[in-house]
XYZ file of C-alpha atoms in Angstrom:
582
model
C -109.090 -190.855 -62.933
C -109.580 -191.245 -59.290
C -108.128 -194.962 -59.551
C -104.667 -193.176 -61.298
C -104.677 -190.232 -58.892
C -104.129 -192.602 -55.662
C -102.083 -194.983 -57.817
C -99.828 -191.827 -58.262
C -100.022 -191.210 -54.518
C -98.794 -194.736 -54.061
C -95.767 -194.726 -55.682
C -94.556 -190.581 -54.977
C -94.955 -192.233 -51.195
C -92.905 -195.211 -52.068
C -89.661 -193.324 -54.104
C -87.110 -195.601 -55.893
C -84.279 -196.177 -53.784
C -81.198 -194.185 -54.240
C -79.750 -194.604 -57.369
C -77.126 -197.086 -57.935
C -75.491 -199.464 -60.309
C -75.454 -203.021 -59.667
C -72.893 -205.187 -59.869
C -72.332 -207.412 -62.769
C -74.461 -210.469 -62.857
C -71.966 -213.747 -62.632
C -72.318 -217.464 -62.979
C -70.888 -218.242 -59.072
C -74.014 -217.418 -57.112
C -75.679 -218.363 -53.474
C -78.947 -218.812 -52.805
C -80.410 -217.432 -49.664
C -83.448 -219.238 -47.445
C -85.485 -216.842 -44.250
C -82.738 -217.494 -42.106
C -80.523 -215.638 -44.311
C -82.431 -212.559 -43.774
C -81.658 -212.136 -40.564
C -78.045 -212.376 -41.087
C -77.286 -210.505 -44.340
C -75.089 -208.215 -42.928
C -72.618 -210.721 -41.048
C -72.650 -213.304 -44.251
C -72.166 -210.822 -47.303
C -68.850 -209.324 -46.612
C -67.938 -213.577 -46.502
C -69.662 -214.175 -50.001
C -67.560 -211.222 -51.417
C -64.249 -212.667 -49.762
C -65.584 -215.869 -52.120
C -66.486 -213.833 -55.088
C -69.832 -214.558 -55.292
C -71.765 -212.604 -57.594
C -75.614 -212.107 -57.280
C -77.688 -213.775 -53.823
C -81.155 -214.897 -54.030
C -82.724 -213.550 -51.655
C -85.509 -210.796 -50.476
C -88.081 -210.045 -47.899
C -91.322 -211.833 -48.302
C -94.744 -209.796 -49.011
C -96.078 -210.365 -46.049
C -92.870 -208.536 -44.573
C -93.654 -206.105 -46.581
C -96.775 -205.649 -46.646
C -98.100 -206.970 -43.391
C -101.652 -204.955 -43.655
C -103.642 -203.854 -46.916
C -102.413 -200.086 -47.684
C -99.318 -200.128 -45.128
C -96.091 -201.017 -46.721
C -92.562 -201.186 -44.599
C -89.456 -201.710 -46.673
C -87.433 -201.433 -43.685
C -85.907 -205.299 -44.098
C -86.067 -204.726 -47.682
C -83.794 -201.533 -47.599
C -81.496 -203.230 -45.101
C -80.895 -206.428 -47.307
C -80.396 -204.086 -50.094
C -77.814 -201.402 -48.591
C -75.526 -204.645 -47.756
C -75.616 -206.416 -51.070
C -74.163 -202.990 -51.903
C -71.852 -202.503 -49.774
C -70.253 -205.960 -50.196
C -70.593 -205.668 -54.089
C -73.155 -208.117 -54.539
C -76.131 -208.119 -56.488
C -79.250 -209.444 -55.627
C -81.414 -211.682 -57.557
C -85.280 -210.995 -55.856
C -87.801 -213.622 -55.250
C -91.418 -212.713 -55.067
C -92.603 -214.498 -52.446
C -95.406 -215.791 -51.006
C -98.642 -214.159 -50.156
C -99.413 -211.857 -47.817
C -102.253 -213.352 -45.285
C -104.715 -210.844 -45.656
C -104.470 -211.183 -49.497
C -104.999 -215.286 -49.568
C -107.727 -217.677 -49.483
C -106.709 -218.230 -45.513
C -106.265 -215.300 -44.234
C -106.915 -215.876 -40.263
C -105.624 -219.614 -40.237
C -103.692 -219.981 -37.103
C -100.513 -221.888 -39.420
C -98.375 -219.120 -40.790
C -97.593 -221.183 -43.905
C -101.426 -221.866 -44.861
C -101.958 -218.266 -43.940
C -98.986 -216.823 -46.634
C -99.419 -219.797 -49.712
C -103.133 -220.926 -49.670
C -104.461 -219.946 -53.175
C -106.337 -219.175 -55.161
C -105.489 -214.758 -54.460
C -108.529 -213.208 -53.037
C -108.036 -210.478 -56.115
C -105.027 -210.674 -58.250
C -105.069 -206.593 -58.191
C -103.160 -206.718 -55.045
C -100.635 -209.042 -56.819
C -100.346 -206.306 -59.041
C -99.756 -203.623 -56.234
C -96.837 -205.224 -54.828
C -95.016 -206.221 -58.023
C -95.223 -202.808 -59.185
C -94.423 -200.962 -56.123
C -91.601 -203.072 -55.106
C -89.940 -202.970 -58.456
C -90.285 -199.404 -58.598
C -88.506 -198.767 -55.414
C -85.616 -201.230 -56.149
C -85.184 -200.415 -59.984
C -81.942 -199.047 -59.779
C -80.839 -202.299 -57.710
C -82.592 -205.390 -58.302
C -82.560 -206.464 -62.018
C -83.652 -209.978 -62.341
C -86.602 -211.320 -60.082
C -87.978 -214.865 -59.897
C -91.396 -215.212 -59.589
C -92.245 -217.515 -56.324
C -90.494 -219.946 -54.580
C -91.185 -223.450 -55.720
C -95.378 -223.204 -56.340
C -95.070 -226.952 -57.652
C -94.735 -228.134 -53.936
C -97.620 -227.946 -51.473
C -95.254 -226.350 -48.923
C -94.986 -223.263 -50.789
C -98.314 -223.193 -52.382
C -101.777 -224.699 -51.106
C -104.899 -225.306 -53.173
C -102.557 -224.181 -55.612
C -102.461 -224.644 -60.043
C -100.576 -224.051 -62.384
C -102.996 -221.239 -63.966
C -102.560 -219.792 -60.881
C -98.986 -219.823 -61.285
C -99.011 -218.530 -64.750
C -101.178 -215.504 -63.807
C -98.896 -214.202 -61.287
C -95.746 -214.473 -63.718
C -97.962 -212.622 -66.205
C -99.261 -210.068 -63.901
C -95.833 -209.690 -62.345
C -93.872 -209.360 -66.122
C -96.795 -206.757 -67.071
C -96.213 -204.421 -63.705
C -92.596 -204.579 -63.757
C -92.588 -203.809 -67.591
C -94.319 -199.837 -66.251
C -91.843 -198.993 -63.828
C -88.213 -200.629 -65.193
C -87.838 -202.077 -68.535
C -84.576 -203.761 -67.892
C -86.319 -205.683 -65.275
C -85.696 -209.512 -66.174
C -88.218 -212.127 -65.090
C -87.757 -215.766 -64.418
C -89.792 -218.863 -63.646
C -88.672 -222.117 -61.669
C -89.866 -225.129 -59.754
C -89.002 -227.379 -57.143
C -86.175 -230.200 -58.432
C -86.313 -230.351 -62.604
C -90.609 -230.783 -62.817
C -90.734 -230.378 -66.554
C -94.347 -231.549 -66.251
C -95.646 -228.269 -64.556
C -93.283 -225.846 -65.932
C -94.986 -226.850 -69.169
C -98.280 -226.647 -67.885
C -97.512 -223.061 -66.563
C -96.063 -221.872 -69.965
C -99.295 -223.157 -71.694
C -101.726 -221.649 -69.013
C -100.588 -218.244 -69.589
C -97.270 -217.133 -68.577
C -95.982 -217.798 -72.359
C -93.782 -215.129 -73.904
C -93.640 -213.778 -70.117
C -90.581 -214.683 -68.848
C -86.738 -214.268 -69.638
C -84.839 -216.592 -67.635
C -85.929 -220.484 -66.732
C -85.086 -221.750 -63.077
C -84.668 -225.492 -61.457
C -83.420 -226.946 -58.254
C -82.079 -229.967 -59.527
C -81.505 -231.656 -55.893
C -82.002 -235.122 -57.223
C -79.625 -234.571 -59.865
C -77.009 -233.290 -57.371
C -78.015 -236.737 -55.714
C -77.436 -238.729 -58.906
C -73.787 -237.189 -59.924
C -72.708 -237.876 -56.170
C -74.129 -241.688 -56.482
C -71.334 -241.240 -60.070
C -74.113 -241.140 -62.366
C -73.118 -237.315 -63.533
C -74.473 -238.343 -67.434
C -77.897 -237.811 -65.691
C -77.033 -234.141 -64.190
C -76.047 -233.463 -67.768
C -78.779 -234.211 -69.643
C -80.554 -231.124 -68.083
C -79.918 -228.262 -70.312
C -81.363 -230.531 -73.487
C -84.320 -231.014 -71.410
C -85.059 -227.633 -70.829
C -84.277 -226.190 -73.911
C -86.394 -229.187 -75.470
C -89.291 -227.928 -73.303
C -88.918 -223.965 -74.218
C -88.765 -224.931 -78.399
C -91.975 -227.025 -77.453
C -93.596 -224.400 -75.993
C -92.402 -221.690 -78.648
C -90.375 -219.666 -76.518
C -87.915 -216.969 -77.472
C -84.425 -218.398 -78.464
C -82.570 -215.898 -75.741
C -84.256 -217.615 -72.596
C -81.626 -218.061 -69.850
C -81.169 -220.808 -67.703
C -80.748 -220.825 -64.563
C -80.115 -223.238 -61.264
C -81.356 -221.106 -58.453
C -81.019 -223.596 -55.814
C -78.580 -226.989 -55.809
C -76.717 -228.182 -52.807
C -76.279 -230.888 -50.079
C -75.830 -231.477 -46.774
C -72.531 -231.996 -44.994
C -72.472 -232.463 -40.854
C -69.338 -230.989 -39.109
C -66.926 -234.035 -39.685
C -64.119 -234.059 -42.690
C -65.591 -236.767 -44.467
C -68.686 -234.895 -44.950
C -67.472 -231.622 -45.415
C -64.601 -232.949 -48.412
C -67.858 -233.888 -50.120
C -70.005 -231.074 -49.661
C -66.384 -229.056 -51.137
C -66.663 -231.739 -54.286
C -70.671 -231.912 -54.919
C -70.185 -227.574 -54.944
C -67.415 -227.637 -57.926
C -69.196 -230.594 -59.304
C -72.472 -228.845 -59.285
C -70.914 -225.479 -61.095
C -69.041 -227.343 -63.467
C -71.726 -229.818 -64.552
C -74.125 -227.024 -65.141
C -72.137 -224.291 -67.115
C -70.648 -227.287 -69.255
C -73.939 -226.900 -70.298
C -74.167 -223.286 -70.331
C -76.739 -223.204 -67.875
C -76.115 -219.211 -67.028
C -76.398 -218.728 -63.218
C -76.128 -221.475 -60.955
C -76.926 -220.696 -57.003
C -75.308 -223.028 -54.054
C -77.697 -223.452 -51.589
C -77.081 -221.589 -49.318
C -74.299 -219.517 -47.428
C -74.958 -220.486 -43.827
C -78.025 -222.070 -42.461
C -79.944 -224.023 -40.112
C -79.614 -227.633 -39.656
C -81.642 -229.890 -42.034
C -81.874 -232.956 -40.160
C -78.320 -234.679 -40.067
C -76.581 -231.641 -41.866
C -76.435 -228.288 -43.449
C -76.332 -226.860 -46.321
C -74.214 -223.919 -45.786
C -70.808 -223.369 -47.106
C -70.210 -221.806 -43.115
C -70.669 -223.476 -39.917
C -72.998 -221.916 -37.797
C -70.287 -220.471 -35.476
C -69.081 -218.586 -39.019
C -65.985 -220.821 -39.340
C -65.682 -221.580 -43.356
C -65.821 -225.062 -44.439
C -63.998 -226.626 -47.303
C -66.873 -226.007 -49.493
C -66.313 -222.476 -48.877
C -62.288 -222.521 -50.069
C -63.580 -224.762 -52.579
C -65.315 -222.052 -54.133
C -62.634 -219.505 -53.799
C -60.627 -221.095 -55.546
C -62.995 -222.219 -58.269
C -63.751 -217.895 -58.570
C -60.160 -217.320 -58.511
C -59.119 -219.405 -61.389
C -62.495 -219.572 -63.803
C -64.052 -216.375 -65.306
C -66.918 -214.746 -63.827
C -69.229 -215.486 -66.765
C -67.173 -218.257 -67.852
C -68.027 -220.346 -71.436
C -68.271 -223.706 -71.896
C -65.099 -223.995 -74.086
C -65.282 -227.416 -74.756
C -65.184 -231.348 -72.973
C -62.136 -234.174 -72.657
C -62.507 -238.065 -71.716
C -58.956 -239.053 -71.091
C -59.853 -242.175 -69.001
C -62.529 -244.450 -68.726
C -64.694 -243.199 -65.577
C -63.466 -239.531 -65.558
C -65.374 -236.476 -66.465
C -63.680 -233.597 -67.739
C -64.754 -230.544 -68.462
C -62.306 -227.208 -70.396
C -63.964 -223.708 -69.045
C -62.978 -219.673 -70.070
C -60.723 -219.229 -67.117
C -58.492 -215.880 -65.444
C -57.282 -215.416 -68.245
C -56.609 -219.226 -69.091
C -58.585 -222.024 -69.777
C -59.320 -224.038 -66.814
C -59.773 -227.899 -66.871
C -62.170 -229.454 -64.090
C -61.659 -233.164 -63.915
C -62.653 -236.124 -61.242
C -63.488 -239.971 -61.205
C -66.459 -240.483 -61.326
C -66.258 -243.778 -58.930
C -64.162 -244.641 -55.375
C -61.943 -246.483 -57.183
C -60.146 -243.669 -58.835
C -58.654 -243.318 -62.058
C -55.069 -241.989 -63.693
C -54.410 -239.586 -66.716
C -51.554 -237.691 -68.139
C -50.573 -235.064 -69.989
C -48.415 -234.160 -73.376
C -46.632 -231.182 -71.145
C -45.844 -229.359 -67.443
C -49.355 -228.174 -66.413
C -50.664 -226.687 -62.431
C -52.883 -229.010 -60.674
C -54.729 -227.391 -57.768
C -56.682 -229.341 -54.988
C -60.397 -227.650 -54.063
C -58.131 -225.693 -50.987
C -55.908 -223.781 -53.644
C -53.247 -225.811 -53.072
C -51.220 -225.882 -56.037
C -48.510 -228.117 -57.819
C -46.701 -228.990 -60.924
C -47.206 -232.046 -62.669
C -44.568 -233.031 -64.875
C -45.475 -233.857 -68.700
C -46.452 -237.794 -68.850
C -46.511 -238.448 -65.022
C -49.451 -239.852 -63.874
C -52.214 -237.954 -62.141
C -54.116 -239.800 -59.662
C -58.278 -238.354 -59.894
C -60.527 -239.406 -56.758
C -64.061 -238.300 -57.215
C -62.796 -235.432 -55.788
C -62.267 -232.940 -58.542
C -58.997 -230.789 -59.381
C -58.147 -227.877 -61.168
C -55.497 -227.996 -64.486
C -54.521 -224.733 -66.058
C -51.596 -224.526 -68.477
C -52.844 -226.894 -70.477
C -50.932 -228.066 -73.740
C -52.341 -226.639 -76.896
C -53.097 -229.916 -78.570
C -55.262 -230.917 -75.605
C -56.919 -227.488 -75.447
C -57.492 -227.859 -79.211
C -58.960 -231.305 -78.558
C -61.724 -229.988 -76.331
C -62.541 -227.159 -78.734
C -63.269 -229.456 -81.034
C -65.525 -231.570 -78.856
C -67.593 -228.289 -77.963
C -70.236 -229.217 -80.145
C -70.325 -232.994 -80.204
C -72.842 -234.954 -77.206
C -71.019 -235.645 -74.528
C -69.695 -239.088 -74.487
C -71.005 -240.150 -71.078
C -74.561 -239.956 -72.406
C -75.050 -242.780 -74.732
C -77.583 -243.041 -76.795
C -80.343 -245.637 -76.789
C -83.221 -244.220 -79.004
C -82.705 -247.507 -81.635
C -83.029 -249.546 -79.088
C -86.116 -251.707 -78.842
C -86.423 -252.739 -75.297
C -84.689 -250.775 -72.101
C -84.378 -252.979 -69.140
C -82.518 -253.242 -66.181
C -81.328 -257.365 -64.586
C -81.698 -256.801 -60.692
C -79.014 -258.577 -59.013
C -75.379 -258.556 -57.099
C -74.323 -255.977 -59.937
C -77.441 -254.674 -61.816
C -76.998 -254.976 -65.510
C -78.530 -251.934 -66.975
C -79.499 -251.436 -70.945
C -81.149 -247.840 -71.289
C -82.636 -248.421 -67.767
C -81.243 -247.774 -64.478
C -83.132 -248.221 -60.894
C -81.663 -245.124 -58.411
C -80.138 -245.866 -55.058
C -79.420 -242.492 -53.046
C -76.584 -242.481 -51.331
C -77.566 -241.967 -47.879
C -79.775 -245.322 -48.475
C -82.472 -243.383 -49.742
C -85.283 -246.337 -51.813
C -81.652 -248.810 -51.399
C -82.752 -252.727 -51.759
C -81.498 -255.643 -50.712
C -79.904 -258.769 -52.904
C -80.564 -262.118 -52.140
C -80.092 -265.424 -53.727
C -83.666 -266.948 -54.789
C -83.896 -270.001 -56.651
C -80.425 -269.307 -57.764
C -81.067 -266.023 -58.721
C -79.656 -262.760 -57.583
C -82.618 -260.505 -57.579
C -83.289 -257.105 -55.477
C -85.993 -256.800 -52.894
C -87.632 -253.389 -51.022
C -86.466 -253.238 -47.628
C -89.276 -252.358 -45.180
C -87.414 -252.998 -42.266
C -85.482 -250.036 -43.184
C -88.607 -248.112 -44.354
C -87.188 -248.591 -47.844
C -90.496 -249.294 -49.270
C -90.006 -248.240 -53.180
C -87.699 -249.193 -56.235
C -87.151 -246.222 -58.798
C -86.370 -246.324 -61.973
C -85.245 -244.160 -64.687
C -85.420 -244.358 -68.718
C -82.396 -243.074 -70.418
C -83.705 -239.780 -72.237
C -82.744 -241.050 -75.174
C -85.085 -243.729 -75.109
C -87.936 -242.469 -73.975
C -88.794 -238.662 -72.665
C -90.896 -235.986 -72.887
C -93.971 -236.791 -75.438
C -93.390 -240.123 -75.269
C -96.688 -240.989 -73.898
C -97.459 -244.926 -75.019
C -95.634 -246.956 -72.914
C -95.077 -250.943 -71.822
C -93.704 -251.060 -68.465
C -93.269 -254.919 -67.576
C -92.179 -255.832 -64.290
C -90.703 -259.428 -63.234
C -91.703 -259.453 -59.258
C -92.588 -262.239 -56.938
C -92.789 -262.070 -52.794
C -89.610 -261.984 -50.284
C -91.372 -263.957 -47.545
C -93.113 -267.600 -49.074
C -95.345 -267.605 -45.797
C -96.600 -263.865 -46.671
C -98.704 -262.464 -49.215
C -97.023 -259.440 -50.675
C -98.295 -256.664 -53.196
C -97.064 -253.255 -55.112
C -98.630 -250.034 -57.157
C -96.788 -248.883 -60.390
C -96.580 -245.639 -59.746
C -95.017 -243.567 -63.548
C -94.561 -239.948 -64.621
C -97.294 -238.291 -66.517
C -97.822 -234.717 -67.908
C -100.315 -233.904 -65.263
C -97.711 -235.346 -62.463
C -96.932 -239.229 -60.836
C -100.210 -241.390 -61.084
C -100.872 -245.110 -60.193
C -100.809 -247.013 -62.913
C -104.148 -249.310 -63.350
C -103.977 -252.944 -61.432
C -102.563 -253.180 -58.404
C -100.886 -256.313 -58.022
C -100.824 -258.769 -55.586
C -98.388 -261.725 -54.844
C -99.770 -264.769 -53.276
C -97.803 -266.623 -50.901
C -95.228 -269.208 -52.394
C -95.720 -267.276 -55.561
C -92.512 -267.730 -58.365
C -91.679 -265.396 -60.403
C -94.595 -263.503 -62.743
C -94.802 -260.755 -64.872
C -97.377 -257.811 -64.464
C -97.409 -255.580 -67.986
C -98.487 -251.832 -67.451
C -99.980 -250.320 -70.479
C -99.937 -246.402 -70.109
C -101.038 -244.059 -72.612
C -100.187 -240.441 -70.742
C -96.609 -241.211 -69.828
C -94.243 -237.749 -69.579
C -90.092 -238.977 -68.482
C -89.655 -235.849 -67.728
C -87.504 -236.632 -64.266
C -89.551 -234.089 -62.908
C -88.156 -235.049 -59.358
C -85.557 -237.490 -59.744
C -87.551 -240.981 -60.895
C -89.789 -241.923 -64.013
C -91.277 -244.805 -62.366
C -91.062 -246.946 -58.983
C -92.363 -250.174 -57.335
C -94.165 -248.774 -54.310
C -95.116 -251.286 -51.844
C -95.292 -248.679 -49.239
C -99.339 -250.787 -47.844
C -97.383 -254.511 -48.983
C -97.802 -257.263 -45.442
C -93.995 -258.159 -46.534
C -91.221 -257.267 -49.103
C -91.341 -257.535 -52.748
C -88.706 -259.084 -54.784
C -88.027 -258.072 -58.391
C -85.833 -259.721 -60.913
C -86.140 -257.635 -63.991
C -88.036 -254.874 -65.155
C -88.354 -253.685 -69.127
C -90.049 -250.583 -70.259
C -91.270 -250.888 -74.438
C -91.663 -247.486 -76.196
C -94.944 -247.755 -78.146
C -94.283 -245.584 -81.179
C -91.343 -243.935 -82.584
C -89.002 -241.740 -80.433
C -90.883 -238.062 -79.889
């Protein structure tokens, strides 16, 4: 009784706030980072000029509360009172620790001091779920529970049990104080791995909406390998039916984006990756998807922010206009179109008509036409009439087409619930393997370059051979791989992974680690290898039995000869599925 009396004390001292109704959650969405707090009030009344819907974004509990028994909402209630006034609703984070509540309370770093686990007593976990929802029930409906815990940066000493108990906890408090309160889960990039591993610790049955930041994927569809951005949604929803999980689970990208430094090049493809990254995800009808972010700091060479930092709007700012202007808010997948080889093109519910988003997926371009007079407009708005069966140049930069003839709208209806054609489909085939050379000749295998030169190799002629070597030089020290999903993904666990490798340098020894994706996260494969000087070419076979392709951040396996004296060369890699397709 005593324990209820001061909980009741609690929460008469910490009233909801004034009662309002939110604004309708959309699919066009930003995500917020700690610099955004500080500048809510300049950068909403921009988002609403773009028609953004919901921001992720709220004060973190140590903000909030800073000392045991002392609450301030004061940031809270400001972040609030301008996602209403700028009609914007606000999708909350709960986020991190406060110090005096985790396992490092008096470290002198302020991230091992906020996000070293395990919580000294998961009842003040319960406090501030409770309390907070309560005072923003009339305002915040959906809340995500932590920021990433599957990175060290955001959690320390950190499991997934530990996860899992504060998505319970958190789903249990928020159920007392506002029923329509909507919970969600998420990880850094697309870890499959440790979402599942969370779902089976506990927080099963506890959450309503799924979240990802699929940042490598983003990388992969701007590299013009989109099929792998779209294989997401079957992933996920693959993981939820394995883990028994209602049928009306959401999903959700809370955070996606890329860099762009202040010169047009970069900017034009920020503008593109943005429609790209909408379009590719509610083709899949993937729910909410959140650019990262509005305006921000620099990241290294860039930022991610669809505003310079002296507030001037960047392309990737009218790009979104005009992608709000012409699609519905909520829009549905209404169906897809492949009208040229290397174009992707995607039909979605528009204002009020259908809206086709179409690019190429490579530099060198690609031309389609149409049966009848429809409006072409460029990422700025601009808008023009293309004349029935005149060609329409596509860069990789996408367009919009709305007044599209019936027989081609009826065409993409009908695709709706076919697999895209971009994905094929290797599941019958016995070996996948990739030839390294000038022009890599893939089969159900493909080894990832990033763009920016990210784990890029170098060809060279050996023994008359094109093959691809790392590039330490360069600090390129790893080759990475991934399996076509078709082939070989989650719960395929027996693998043969045989690599064809020799050394760059004949008067250097040379050496790698197989490094593969497991359920528990990326081991080392047993055996090390090591390549003697003047070497030729030998295979090393890898034998794993706990394999989990789950592209948890981009890669299923790499070469890493990150400690290797000198480079390593490869010539061809294979990877054998030991069993029948799970």
């Amino acid at each position: 009784m005593k324990h209820f009396l001061s909980l009741l004390a609690v929460v008469l001292a910490v009233p909801a706030y004034a009662q309002n109704t939110p604004a309708p959650a959309g699919a066009f969405n930003i995500a917020g980072s700690g610099e955004t707090g500080n500048t809510h009030a300049e950068l909403f009344p921009y988002l609403h000029e773009a028609r953004v819907s919901m921001v992720r974004l709220f004060p973190e509990w140590a903000g909030i509360q800073p000392k045991q028994g002392e609450w301030d909402w004061t940031s809270a209630d400001a972040l609030v009172e301008s996602a209403r006034k700028n009609d914007i609703q606000l999708a909350g984070v709960l986020a991190f620790l406060t110090p005096w509540a985790s396992s490092a309370p008096n470290d002198p770093d302020h991230g091992a001091r906020t996000r070293t686990f395990p919580i000294k007593n998961i009842q003040y976990w319960r406090d501030f779920v409770r309390e907070t929802g309560a005072r923003y029930k009339n305002d915040i409906t959906y809340w995500e529970v932590y920021n990433e815990f599957n990175a060290t940066t955001f959690a320390r000493n950190a499991t997934p049990a530990n996860y899992a108990e504060l998505v319970k906890e958190a789903d249990l408090e928020l159920a007392k104080v506002n029923p329509q309160a909507k919970i969600g889960i998420g990880c850094a990039d697309v870890d499959l791995s440790f979402l599942e591993n969370v779902i089976r610790s506990g927080a099963s049955g506890h959450f309503d909406f799924l979240a990802v930041h699929p940042y490598s994927l983003m990388d992969a569809a701007l590299a013009g390998r989109e099929a792998v951005f779209l294989g997401l949604g079957d992933n996920l929803r693959k993981l939820l039916k394995k883990t028994g999980q209602r049928d009306d689970i959401e999903l959700w990208v809370t955070e996606v984006g890329t860099t762009a430094t202040n010169t047009a090049a970069s900017e034009d493809r920020q503008a593109a990756a943005l429609v790209k990254a909408y379009t590719l995800c509610l083709a899949q009808d993937i729910r909410r998807v959140f650019w990262f972010e509005g305006r921000g700091p620099n990241y290294g060479q860039g930022s991610f922010g669809i505003l310079r930092q002296d507030w001037s709007k960047r392309p990737a700012f009218f790009a979104l206009q005009t992608m709000t202007r012409l699609v519905n808010a909520n829009p549905h997948p209404l169906g897809w179109l492949d009208l040229a080889p290397g174009t992707y093109g995607f039909v979605l519910q528009g204002n009020p008509d259908p809206v086709l988003v179409i690019w190429a997926s490579t530099d060198a371009g690609a031309s389609v036409q149409f049966g009848g007079p429809v409006t072409v407009t460029a990422l700025d708005g601009t808008a023009v009439q293309q004349e029935a069966g005149s060609p329409l140049q596509l860069s990789r930069s996408p367009v919009f087409v709305t007044a599209l003839p019936p027989a081609l709208l009826a065409q993409a209806q009908e695709n709706a619930g076919k697999p895209f054609p971009w994905i094929k489909d290797y599941s019958e085939l016995d070996v996948a393997s990739v030839q390294m050379g000038a022009s890599n000749v893939e089969n159900g295998l493909v080894q990832i370059a990033g763009e920016d030169g990210d784990h890029n190799t170098v060809v060279e002629l050996v023994d008359g051979v094109y093959a691809r070597r790392t590039d330490k030089a360069n600090r390129n020290n790893y080759i990475n791989f991934d399996v076509s999903d078709s082939y070989a993904s989650l719960g395929d666990k027996d693998l043969e992974i045989t690599i064809v490798a020799r050394g760059a340098d004949p008067s250097k020894a040379a050496g790698f680690v197989m490094c593969y994706e497991s359920a528990t996260g990326y081991h080392e494969a047993k055996g090390g290898v090591t390549l003697s000087p003047n070497d030729g070419w030998k295979e090393f076979v890898f034998r794993v039995n706990d394999a989990n392709l789950a592209n948890s951040w981009g890669w299923n396996f790499r070469i890493d000869a990150s400690n290797s004296a000198s480079d390593v060369m490869v010539k061809e890699v294979r990877v054998k599925r030991l069993g029948p397709k799970k």
